PDB file of C-alpha atoms in Angstrom:
ATOM      1  CA  UNK A  90      12.692  20.274   8.411  1.00 59.00           C
ATOM      2  CA  UNK A  91       9.787  21.664  10.479  1.00 67.00           C
ATOM      3  CA  UNK A  92       7.503  19.473  12.570  1.00 73.00           C
ATOM      4  CA  UNK A  93       4.829  22.183  12.386  1.00 73.00           C
ATOM      5  CA  UNK A  94       4.789  22.234   8.573  1.00 73.00           C
ATOM      6  CA  UNK A  95       4.831  18.445   8.395  1.00 79.00           C
ATOM      7  CA  UNK A  96       1.876  18.191  10.778  1.00 82.00           C
ATOM      8  CA  UNK A  97      -0.032  20.918   8.940  1.00 78.00           C
ATOM      9  CA  UNK A  98       0.441  19.070   5.642  1.00 78.00           C
ATOM     10  CA  UNK A  99      -0.766  15.811   7.182  1.00 83.00           C
ATOM     11  CA  UNK A 100      -3.853  17.502   8.656  1.00 87.00           C
ATOM     12  CA  UNK A 101      -4.697  19.126   5.307  1.00 81.00           C
ATOM     13  CA  UNK A 102      -4.526  15.787   3.481  1.00 81.00           C
ATOM     14  CA  UNK A 103      -6.654  14.071   6.126  1.00 86.00           C
ATOM     15  CA  UNK A 104      -9.263  16.839   5.909  1.00 86.00           C
ATOM     16  CA  UNK A 105      -9.416  16.415   2.134  1.00 81.00           C
ATOM     17  CA  UNK A 106      -9.944  12.675   2.495  1.00 81.00           C
ATOM     18  CA  UNK A 107     -12.622  13.240   5.140  1.00 83.00           C
ATOM     19  CA  UNK A 108     -14.626  15.304   2.663  1.00 83.00           C
ATOM     20  CA  UNK A 109     -14.599  12.487   0.105  1.00 82.00           C
ATOM     21  CA  UNK A 110     -16.972   9.741   1.327  1.00 84.00           C
ATOM     22  CA  UNK A 111     -16.442   7.564  -1.761  1.00 83.00           C
ATOM     23  CA  UNK A 112     -12.715   7.436  -1.118  1.00 82.00           C
ATOM     24  CA  UNK A 113     -13.305   6.633   2.539  1.00 85.00           C
ATOM     25  CA  UNK A 114     -15.629   3.800   1.528  1.00 84.00           C
ATOM     26  CA  UNK A 115     -13.034   2.479  -0.906  1.00 83.00           C
ATOM     27  CA  UNK A 116     -10.343   2.581   1.771  1.00 84.00           C
ATOM     28  CA  UNK A 117     -12.301   1.151   4.693  1.00 86.00           C
ATOM     29  CA  UNK A 118     -15.061  -0.991   3.190  1.00 88.00           C
ATOM     30  CA  UNK A 119     -13.650  -2.547   0.013  1.00 88.00           C
ATOM     31  CA  UNK A 120     -10.863  -4.693   1.600  1.00 88.00           C
ATOM     32  CA  UNK A 121     -13.389  -6.171   4.038  1.00 89.00           C
ATOM     33  CA  UNK A 122     -15.840  -6.846   1.201  1.00 91.00           C
ATOM     34  CA  UNK A 123     -13.073  -8.557  -0.765  1.00 90.00           C
ATOM     35  CA  UNK A 124     -12.300 -10.747   2.247  1.00 90.00           C
ATOM     36  CA  UNK A 125     -15.979 -11.725   2.491  1.00 91.00           C
ATOM     37  CA  UNK A 126     -16.020 -12.430  -1.239  1.00 92.00           C
ATOM     38  CA  UNK A 127     -12.944 -14.635  -0.896  1.00 89.00           C
ATOM     39  CA  UNK A 128     -14.656 -16.610   1.862  1.00 90.00           C
ATOM     40  CA  UNK A 129     -17.742 -17.073  -0.323  1.00 90.00           C
ATOM     41  CA  UNK A 130     -15.678 -18.207  -3.311  1.00 89.00           C
ATOM     42  CA  UNK A 131     -13.814 -20.758  -1.170  1.00 87.00           C
ATOM     43  CA  UNK A 132     -16.848 -21.793   0.871  1.00 83.00           C
ATOM     44  CA  UNK A 133     -16.548 -25.388  -0.314  1.00 82.00           C
ATOM     45  CA  UNK A 134     -12.866 -25.514   0.617  1.00 83.00           C
ATOM     46  CA  UNK A 135     -12.412 -24.039   4.106  1.00 79.00           C
ATOM     47  CA  UNK A 136      -8.775 -25.110   4.237  1.00 80.00           C
ATOM     48  CA  UNK A 137      -7.910 -22.974   1.242  1.00 82.00           C
ATOM     49  CA  UNK A 138      -9.664 -19.981   2.773  1.00 84.00           C
ATOM     50  CA  UNK A 139      -7.710 -20.372   5.985  1.00 80.00           C
ATOM     51  CA  UNK A 140      -4.393 -20.617   4.133  1.00 81.00           C
ATOM     52  CA  UNK A 141      -5.151 -17.623   1.892  1.00 83.00           C
ATOM     53  CA  UNK A 142      -7.202 -15.522   4.295  1.00 84.00           C
ATOM     54  CA  UNK A 143      -4.353 -14.549   6.611  1.00 83.00           C
ATOM     55  CA  UNK A 144      -1.969 -13.292   3.909  1.00 84.00           C
ATOM     56  CA  UNK A 145      -4.775 -11.507   2.045  1.00 87.00           C
ATOM     57  CA  UNK A 146      -5.521  -9.514   5.210  1.00 86.00           C
ATOM     58  CA  UNK A 147      -2.272  -7.748   4.404  1.00 84.00           C
ATOM     59  CA  UNK A 148      -2.305  -7.816   0.621  1.00 87.00           C
ATOM     60  CA  UNK A 149      -5.763  -6.330   0.050  1.00 86.00           C
ATOM     61  CA  UNK A 150      -4.901  -3.134   1.999  1.00 85.00           C
ATOM     62  CA  UNK A 151      -1.606  -2.871   0.084  1.00 88.00           C
ATOM     63  CA  UNK A 152      -3.397  -2.951  -3.256  1.00 88.00           C
ATOM     64  CA  UNK A 153      -6.147  -0.510  -2.261  1.00 86.00           C
ATOM     65  CA  UNK A 154      -3.718   1.963  -0.670  1.00 86.00           C
ATOM     66  CA  UNK A 155      -1.579   1.944  -3.816  1.00 89.00           C
ATOM     67  CA  UNK A 156      -4.579   2.964  -5.900  1.00 86.00           C
ATOM     68  CA  UNK A 157      -5.932   5.584  -3.474  1.00 85.00           C
ATOM     69  CA  UNK A 158      -2.576   7.203  -2.772  1.00 84.00           C
ATOM     70  CA  UNK A 159      -1.474   7.378  -6.385  1.00 85.00           C
ATOM     71  CA  UNK A 160      -4.766   8.966  -7.514  1.00 84.00           C
ATOM     72  CA  UNK A 161      -4.863  11.439  -4.605  1.00 80.00           C
ATOM     73  CA  UNK A 162      -1.261  12.495  -5.138  1.00 79.00           C
ATOM     74  CA  UNK A 163      -1.825  12.803  -8.888  1.00 80.00           C
ATOM     75  CA  UNK A 164      -4.703  15.203  -8.228  1.00 76.00           C
ATOM     76  CA  UNK A 165      -2.369  17.295  -6.085  1.00 72.00           C
ATOM     77  CA  UNK A 166       0.103  17.433  -8.960  1.00 70.00           C
ATOM     78  CA  UNK A 167      -2.342  18.085 -11.805  1.00 72.00           C
ATOM     79  CA  UNK A 168      -4.417  20.721  -9.978  1.00 70.00           C
ATOM     80  CA  UNK A 169      -1.297  22.743  -9.192  1.00 65.00           C
ATOM     81  CA  UNK A 170      -1.638  22.302  -5.417  1.00 64.00           C
ATOM     82  CA  UNK A 171       1.700  20.541  -5.134  1.00 63.00           C
ATOM     83  CA  UNK A 172       3.449  23.094  -7.338  1.00 61.00           C
ATOM     84  CA  UNK A 173       2.089  25.996  -5.266  1.00 66.00           C
ATOM     85  CA  UNK A 174       3.262  24.315  -2.081  1.00 62.00           C
ATOM     86  CA  UNK A 175       6.705  23.837  -3.575  1.00 59.00           C
ATOM     87  CA  UNK A 176       7.027  27.608  -4.090  1.00 62.00           C
ATOM     88  CA  UNK A 177       6.840  28.084  -0.325  1.00 61.00           C
ATOM     89  CA  UNK A 178       9.932  28.012   1.888  1.00 60.00           C
ATOM     90  CA  UNK A 179       9.486  24.442   3.042  1.00 63.00           C
ATOM     91  CA  UNK A 180      11.650  21.386   2.653  1.00 66.00           C
ATOM     92  CA  UNK A 181      10.629  18.580   0.334  1.00 67.00           C
ATOM     93  CA  UNK A 182      11.009  16.263   3.309  1.00 70.00           C
ATOM     94  CA  UNK A 183       8.376  18.272   5.225  1.00 70.00           C
ATOM     95  CA  UNK A 184       5.953  17.930   2.346  1.00 74.00           C
ATOM     96  CA  UNK A 185       6.537  14.258   1.683  1.00 75.00           C
ATOM     97  CA  UNK A 186       6.487  13.282   5.345  1.00 80.00           C
ATOM     98  CA  UNK A 187       3.217  15.165   5.750  1.00 80.00           C
ATOM     99  CA  UNK A 188       1.627  13.150   2.955  1.00 79.00           C
ATOM    100  CA  UNK A 189       3.251   9.987   4.279  1.00 80.00           C
ATOM    101  CA  UNK A 190       1.956  10.485   7.819  1.00 86.00           C
ATOM    102  CA  UNK A 191      -1.577  11.218   6.617  1.00 86.00           C
ATOM    103  CA  UNK A 192      -1.754   8.185   4.378  1.00 81.00           C
ATOM    104  CA  UNK A 193      -0.013   6.005   6.962  1.00 83.00           C
ATOM    105  CA  UNK A 194      -2.748   6.859   9.472  1.00 88.00           C
ATOM    106  CA  UNK A 195      -5.393   5.959   6.906  1.00 86.00           C
ATOM    107  CA  UNK A 196      -3.498   2.773   6.042  1.00 82.00           C
ATOM    108  CA  UNK A 197      -3.373   1.772   9.701  1.00 85.00           C
ATOM    109  CA  UNK A 198      -7.121   2.294  10.130  1.00 87.00           C
ATOM    110  CA  UNK A 199      -7.780   0.323   6.960  1.00 85.00           C
ATOM    111  CA  UNK A 200      -5.587  -2.589   8.041  1.00 84.00           C
ATOM    112  CA  UNK A 201      -7.120  -2.723  11.521  1.00 87.00           C
ATOM    113  CA  UNK A 202     -10.697  -2.717  10.172  1.00 90.00           C
ATOM    114  CA  UNK A 203      -9.864  -5.415   7.619  1.00 88.00           C
ATOM    115  CA  UNK A 204      -8.223  -7.536  10.321  1.00 87.00           C
ATOM    116  CA  UNK A 205     -11.205  -7.206  12.667  1.00 90.00           C
ATOM    117  CA  UNK A 206     -13.590  -8.291   9.918  1.00 90.00           C
ATOM    118  CA  UNK A 207     -11.346 -11.182   8.876  1.00 89.00           C
ATOM    119  CA  UNK A 208     -10.621 -12.586  12.343  1.00 89.00           C
ATOM    120  CA  UNK A 209     -13.744 -11.673  14.329  1.00 89.00           C
ATOM    121  CA  UNK A 210     -16.461 -12.026  11.686  1.00 91.00           C
ATOM    122  CA  UNK A 211     -15.177 -14.257   8.889  1.00 89.00           C
ATOM    123  CA  UNK A 212     -13.363 -16.664  11.188  1.00 86.00           C
ATOM    124  CA  UNK A 213      -9.881 -16.477   9.702  1.00 85.00           C
ATOM    125  CA  UNK A 214      -7.529 -18.495  11.894  1.00 84.00           C
ATOM    126  CA  UNK A 215      -3.751 -18.244  11.950  1.00 82.00           C
ATOM    127  CA  UNK A 216      -1.000 -20.298  13.510  1.00 80.00           C
ATOM    128  CA  UNK A 217       0.665 -17.157  14.820  1.00 79.00           C
ATOM    129  CA  UNK A 218      -0.372 -14.049  16.691  1.00 84.00           C
ATOM    130  CA  UNK A 219      -3.215 -12.038  15.222  1.00 85.00           C
ATOM    131  CA  UNK A 220      -1.496  -8.919  16.554  1.00 87.00           C
ATOM    132  CA  UNK A 221       1.541  -9.752  14.434  1.00 88.00           C
ATOM    133  CA  UNK A 222      -0.690 -10.180  11.379  1.00 86.00           C
ATOM    134  CA  UNK A 223      -2.331  -6.808  12.036  1.00 86.00           C
ATOM    135  CA  UNK A 224       1.065  -5.103  12.376  1.00 88.00           C
ATOM    136  CA  UNK A 225       2.273  -6.692   9.144  1.00 90.00           C
ATOM    137  CA  UNK A 226      -0.967  -5.658   7.438  1.00 87.00           C
ATOM    138  CA  UNK A 227      -0.335  -2.065   8.525  1.00 88.00           C
ATOM    139  CA  UNK A 228       3.236  -2.260   7.202  1.00 90.00           C
ATOM    140  CA  UNK A 229       1.965  -3.635   3.894  1.00 90.00           C
ATOM    141  CA  UNK A 230      -0.659  -0.913   3.595  1.00 87.00           C
ATOM    142  CA  UNK A 231       2.075   1.674   4.184  1.00 88.00           C
ATOM    143  CA  UNK A 232       4.151  -0.053   1.487  1.00 91.00           C
ATOM    144  CA  UNK A 233       1.214   0.336  -0.897  1.00 89.00           C
ATOM    145  CA  UNK A 234       1.025   3.998   0.095  1.00 86.00           C
ATOM    146  CA  UNK A 235       4.725   4.537  -0.609  1.00 88.00           C
ATOM    147  CA  UNK A 236       4.521   2.819  -3.998  1.00 90.00           C
ATOM    148  CA  UNK A 237       1.455   4.907  -4.820  1.00 87.00           C
ATOM    149  CA  UNK A 238       3.279   8.152  -4.024  1.00 83.00           C
ATOM    150  CA  UNK A 239       6.058   7.087  -6.364  1.00 86.00           C
ATOM    151  CA  UNK A 240       3.733   5.885  -9.141  1.00 85.00           C
ATOM    152  CA  UNK A 241       1.867   9.205  -9.179  1.00 82.00           C
ATOM    153  CA  UNK A 242       4.999  10.891 -10.568  1.00 78.00           C
ATOM    154  CA  UNK A 243       4.805   8.828 -13.774  1.00 82.00           C
ATOM    155  CA  UNK A 244       1.137   9.408 -14.590  1.00 78.00           C
ATOM    156  CA  UNK A 245      -0.550  12.413 -16.187  1.00 78.00           C
ATOM    157  CA  UNK A 246      -4.173  11.320 -15.812  1.00 78.00           C
ATOM    158  CA  UNK A 247      -6.169   9.165 -13.418  1.00 76.00           C
ATOM    159  CA  UNK A 248      -6.700   6.677 -16.227  1.00 79.00           C
ATOM    160  CA  UNK A 249      -2.932   6.235 -16.457  1.00 79.00           C
ATOM    161  CA  UNK A 250      -2.822   5.621 -12.714  1.00 78.00           C
ATOM    162  CA  UNK A 251      -5.383   2.832 -13.103  1.00 80.00           C
ATOM    163  CA  UNK A 252      -3.186   1.347 -15.823  1.00 81.00           C
ATOM    164  CA  UNK A 253      -0.431   0.918 -13.248  1.00 81.00           C
ATOM    165  CA  UNK A 254      -2.568  -1.718 -11.513  1.00 81.00           C
ATOM    166  CA  UNK A 255      -2.203  -4.402 -14.226  1.00 80.00           C
ATOM    167  CA  UNK A 256       1.276  -3.143 -15.157  1.00 83.00           C
ATOM    168  CA  UNK A 257       2.803  -2.879 -11.694  1.00 84.00           C
ATOM    169  CA  UNK A 258       0.653  -4.429  -8.960  1.00 88.00           C
ATOM    170  CA  UNK A 259      -0.840  -7.521 -10.633  1.00 89.00           C
ATOM    171  CA  UNK A 260       2.535  -8.957 -11.767  1.00 90.00           C
ATOM    172  CA  UNK A 261       3.737  -8.647  -8.175  1.00 91.00           C
ATOM    173  CA  UNK A 262       0.601 -10.419  -6.981  1.00 90.00           C
ATOM    174  CA  UNK A 263       1.199 -13.276  -9.419  1.00 90.00           C
ATOM    175  CA  UNK A 264       4.895 -13.626  -8.586  1.00 91.00           C
ATOM    176  CA  UNK A 265       4.843 -13.126  -4.807  1.00 90.00           C
ATOM    177  CA  UNK A 266       4.183 -16.818  -4.101  1.00 88.00           C
ATOM    178  CA  UNK A 267       0.469 -16.539  -3.435  1.00 85.00           C
ATOM    179  CA  UNK A 268      -0.550 -18.921  -6.228  1.00 84.00           C
ATOM    180  CA  UNK A 269       2.610 -21.021  -6.477  1.00 84.00           C
ATOM    181  CA  UNK A 270       5.813 -21.229  -4.420  1.00 86.00           C
ATOM    182  CA  UNK A 271       8.456 -19.021  -5.954  1.00 87.00           C
ATOM    183  CA  UNK A 272      11.026 -21.822  -6.113  1.00 86.00           C
ATOM    184  CA  UNK A 273       8.658 -23.771  -8.391  1.00 88.00           C
ATOM    185  CA  UNK A 274       8.392 -20.972 -10.960  1.00 87.00           C
ATOM    186  CA  UNK A 275      10.282 -20.714 -14.231  1.00 88.00           C
ATOM    187  CA  UNK A 276      13.820 -19.636 -13.431  1.00 85.00           C
ATOM    188  CA  UNK A 277      13.685 -16.092 -14.776  1.00 90.00           C
ATOM    189  CA  UNK A 278      10.321 -15.436 -13.093  1.00 91.00           C
ATOM    190  CA  UNK A 279      11.731 -16.597  -9.764  1.00 90.00           C
ATOM    191  CA  UNK A 280      14.653 -14.221 -10.255  1.00 92.00           C
ATOM    192  CA  UNK A 281      12.291 -11.336 -11.006  1.00 93.00           C
ATOM    193  CA  UNK A 282      10.232 -12.115  -7.910  1.00 92.00           C
ATOM    194  CA  UNK A 283      13.239 -11.408  -5.689  1.00 92.00           C
ATOM    195  CA  UNK A 284      13.247  -7.805  -6.929  1.00 92.00           C
ATOM    196  CA  UNK A 285       9.570  -7.220  -6.096  1.00 92.00           C
ATOM    197  CA  UNK A 286       8.650  -5.830  -2.647  1.00 92.00           C
ATOM    198  CA  UNK A 287       5.308  -7.642  -2.502  1.00 92.00           C
ATOM    199  CA  UNK A 288       7.174 -10.972  -2.483  1.00 92.00           C
ATOM    200  CA  UNK A 289       8.751 -10.137   0.864  1.00 93.00           C
ATOM    201  CA  UNK A 290       5.546  -8.636   2.263  1.00 91.00           C
ATOM    202  CA  UNK A 291       3.670 -11.835   1.402  1.00 91.00           C
ATOM    203  CA  UNK A 292       6.366 -14.163   2.764  1.00 91.00           C
ATOM    204  CA  UNK A 293       6.394 -12.381   6.131  1.00 91.00           C
ATOM    205  CA  UNK A 294       2.614 -12.727   6.363  1.00 89.00           C
ATOM    206  CA  UNK A 295       2.760 -16.362   5.317  1.00 87.00           C
ATOM    207  CA  UNK A 296       5.356 -17.209   7.959  1.00 88.00           C
ATOM    208  CA  UNK A 297       3.181 -15.764  10.714  1.00 88.00           C
ATOM    209  CA  UNK A 298      -0.117 -17.201   9.491  1.00 85.00           C
ATOM    210  CA  UNK A 299       1.170 -20.655   8.500  1.00 81.00           C
ATOM    211  CA  UNK A 300       4.372 -21.273  10.477  1.00 81.00           C
ATOM    212  CA  UNK A 301       3.259 -19.379  13.561  1.00 79.00           C
ATOM    213  CA  UNK A 302       6.172 -16.966  13.960  1.00 78.00           C
ATOM    214  CA  UNK A 303       8.883 -15.063  12.161  1.00 83.00           C
ATOM    215  CA  UNK A 304      12.200 -16.850  11.874  1.00 84.00           C
ATOM    216  CA  UNK A 305      15.406 -15.137  10.757  1.00 88.00           C
ATOM    217  CA  UNK A 306      14.244 -15.221   7.140  1.00 87.00           C
ATOM    218  CA  UNK A 307      10.915 -13.709   8.173  1.00 87.00           C
ATOM    219  CA  UNK A 308      12.645 -10.868  10.007  1.00 91.00           C
ATOM    220  CA  UNK A 309      14.706 -10.282   6.865  1.00 93.00           C
ATOM    221  CA  UNK A 310      11.468 -10.110   4.861  1.00 93.00           C
ATOM    222  CA  UNK A 311      10.138  -7.419   7.212  1.00 93.00           C
ATOM    223  CA  UNK A 312      13.382  -5.447   6.945  1.00 95.00           C
ATOM    224  CA  UNK A 313      13.249  -5.621   3.151  1.00 94.00           C
ATOM    225  CA  UNK A 314       9.638  -4.398   3.259  1.00 93.00           C
ATOM    226  CA  UNK A 315      10.631  -1.449   5.451  1.00 93.00           C
ATOM    227  CA  UNK A 316      13.576  -0.764   3.164  1.00 94.00           C
ATOM    228  CA  UNK A 317      11.246  -0.761   0.146  1.00 93.00           C
ATOM    229  CA  UNK A 318       9.015   1.802   1.890  1.00 92.00           C
ATOM    230  CA  UNK A 319      11.993   4.077   2.554  1.00 90.00           C
ATOM    231  CA  UNK A 320      13.305   3.646  -0.992  1.00 92.00           C
ATOM    232  CA  UNK A 321       9.927   4.449  -2.581  1.00 89.00           C
ATOM    233  CA  UNK A 322       9.561   7.556  -0.413  1.00 86.00           C
ATOM    234  CA  UNK A 323      13.083   8.689  -1.296  1.00 85.00           C
ATOM    235  CA  UNK A 324      12.439   8.216  -5.010  1.00 86.00           C
ATOM    236  CA  UNK A 325       9.103  10.006  -4.681  1.00 81.00           C
ATOM    237  CA  UNK A 326      10.905  12.931  -3.027  1.00 78.00           C
ATOM    238  CA  UNK A 327      13.286  13.063  -5.966  1.00 79.00           C
ATOM    239  CA  UNK A 328      10.335  13.622  -8.333  1.00 74.00           C
ATOM    240  CA  UNK A 329       9.265  16.783  -6.493  1.00 67.00           C
ATOM    241  CA  UNK A 330      10.419  19.882  -8.355  1.00 60.00           C
ATOM    242  CA  UNK A 331      10.600  23.262  -6.678  1.00 52.00           C
ATOM    243  CA  UNK A 332       9.301  26.122  -8.817  1.00 47.00           C
ATOM    244  CA  UNK A 333      10.377  29.729  -8.595  1.00 39.00           C
ATOM    245  CA  UNK A 334       7.345  31.935  -7.815  1.00 39.00           C
TER     246      UNK A 334
END
């Protein structure tokens, strides 16, 4: 592993994103717009907005980062850029960490901007620390990035990547406990929810925003979220194939 190669890969990815203003707008602006839309939808029920607003600060960045990362990585695969890089004498870990660092930086910026809009402009209030919510939002955005890197290996076109949203992300959103507590779901759906990383990401956010702090179960949720990030990155690395020049 080479720190120089990893950093060079991260810089290249960031430069590519910088030259794509539509992607930047999707990353930075859309989550904040969705938060404003949620406030408008729940304008007649401020209590519901307060209970949902905090967790959605973390879930909106997760969803957007999944889409952006999977499409960007797919372009790298389909245009041959990734294959050409794999012919060079560099470790797969260098390459993947470079992509991971670049997207993690973008994810952090996205989560911070969304949190500022939610707490400073839209008036979202939480029982716990706003700093803790921001940190969890960053972790969730990185989780979305890691899942996007993995999902890109199973798509051949950008249209197929978009299909992963209703097939992979939306079921997690429905089963994470956002709309109904998981212990009140049909038995087999509750069991499935325990295998979905978004369930733990949402529960950690909910504990901070509603209960005020992370208890032992909340810390376990954070650890599972981190473990899911590592697992997705490891599986994504396994999909990289080195070609002989």
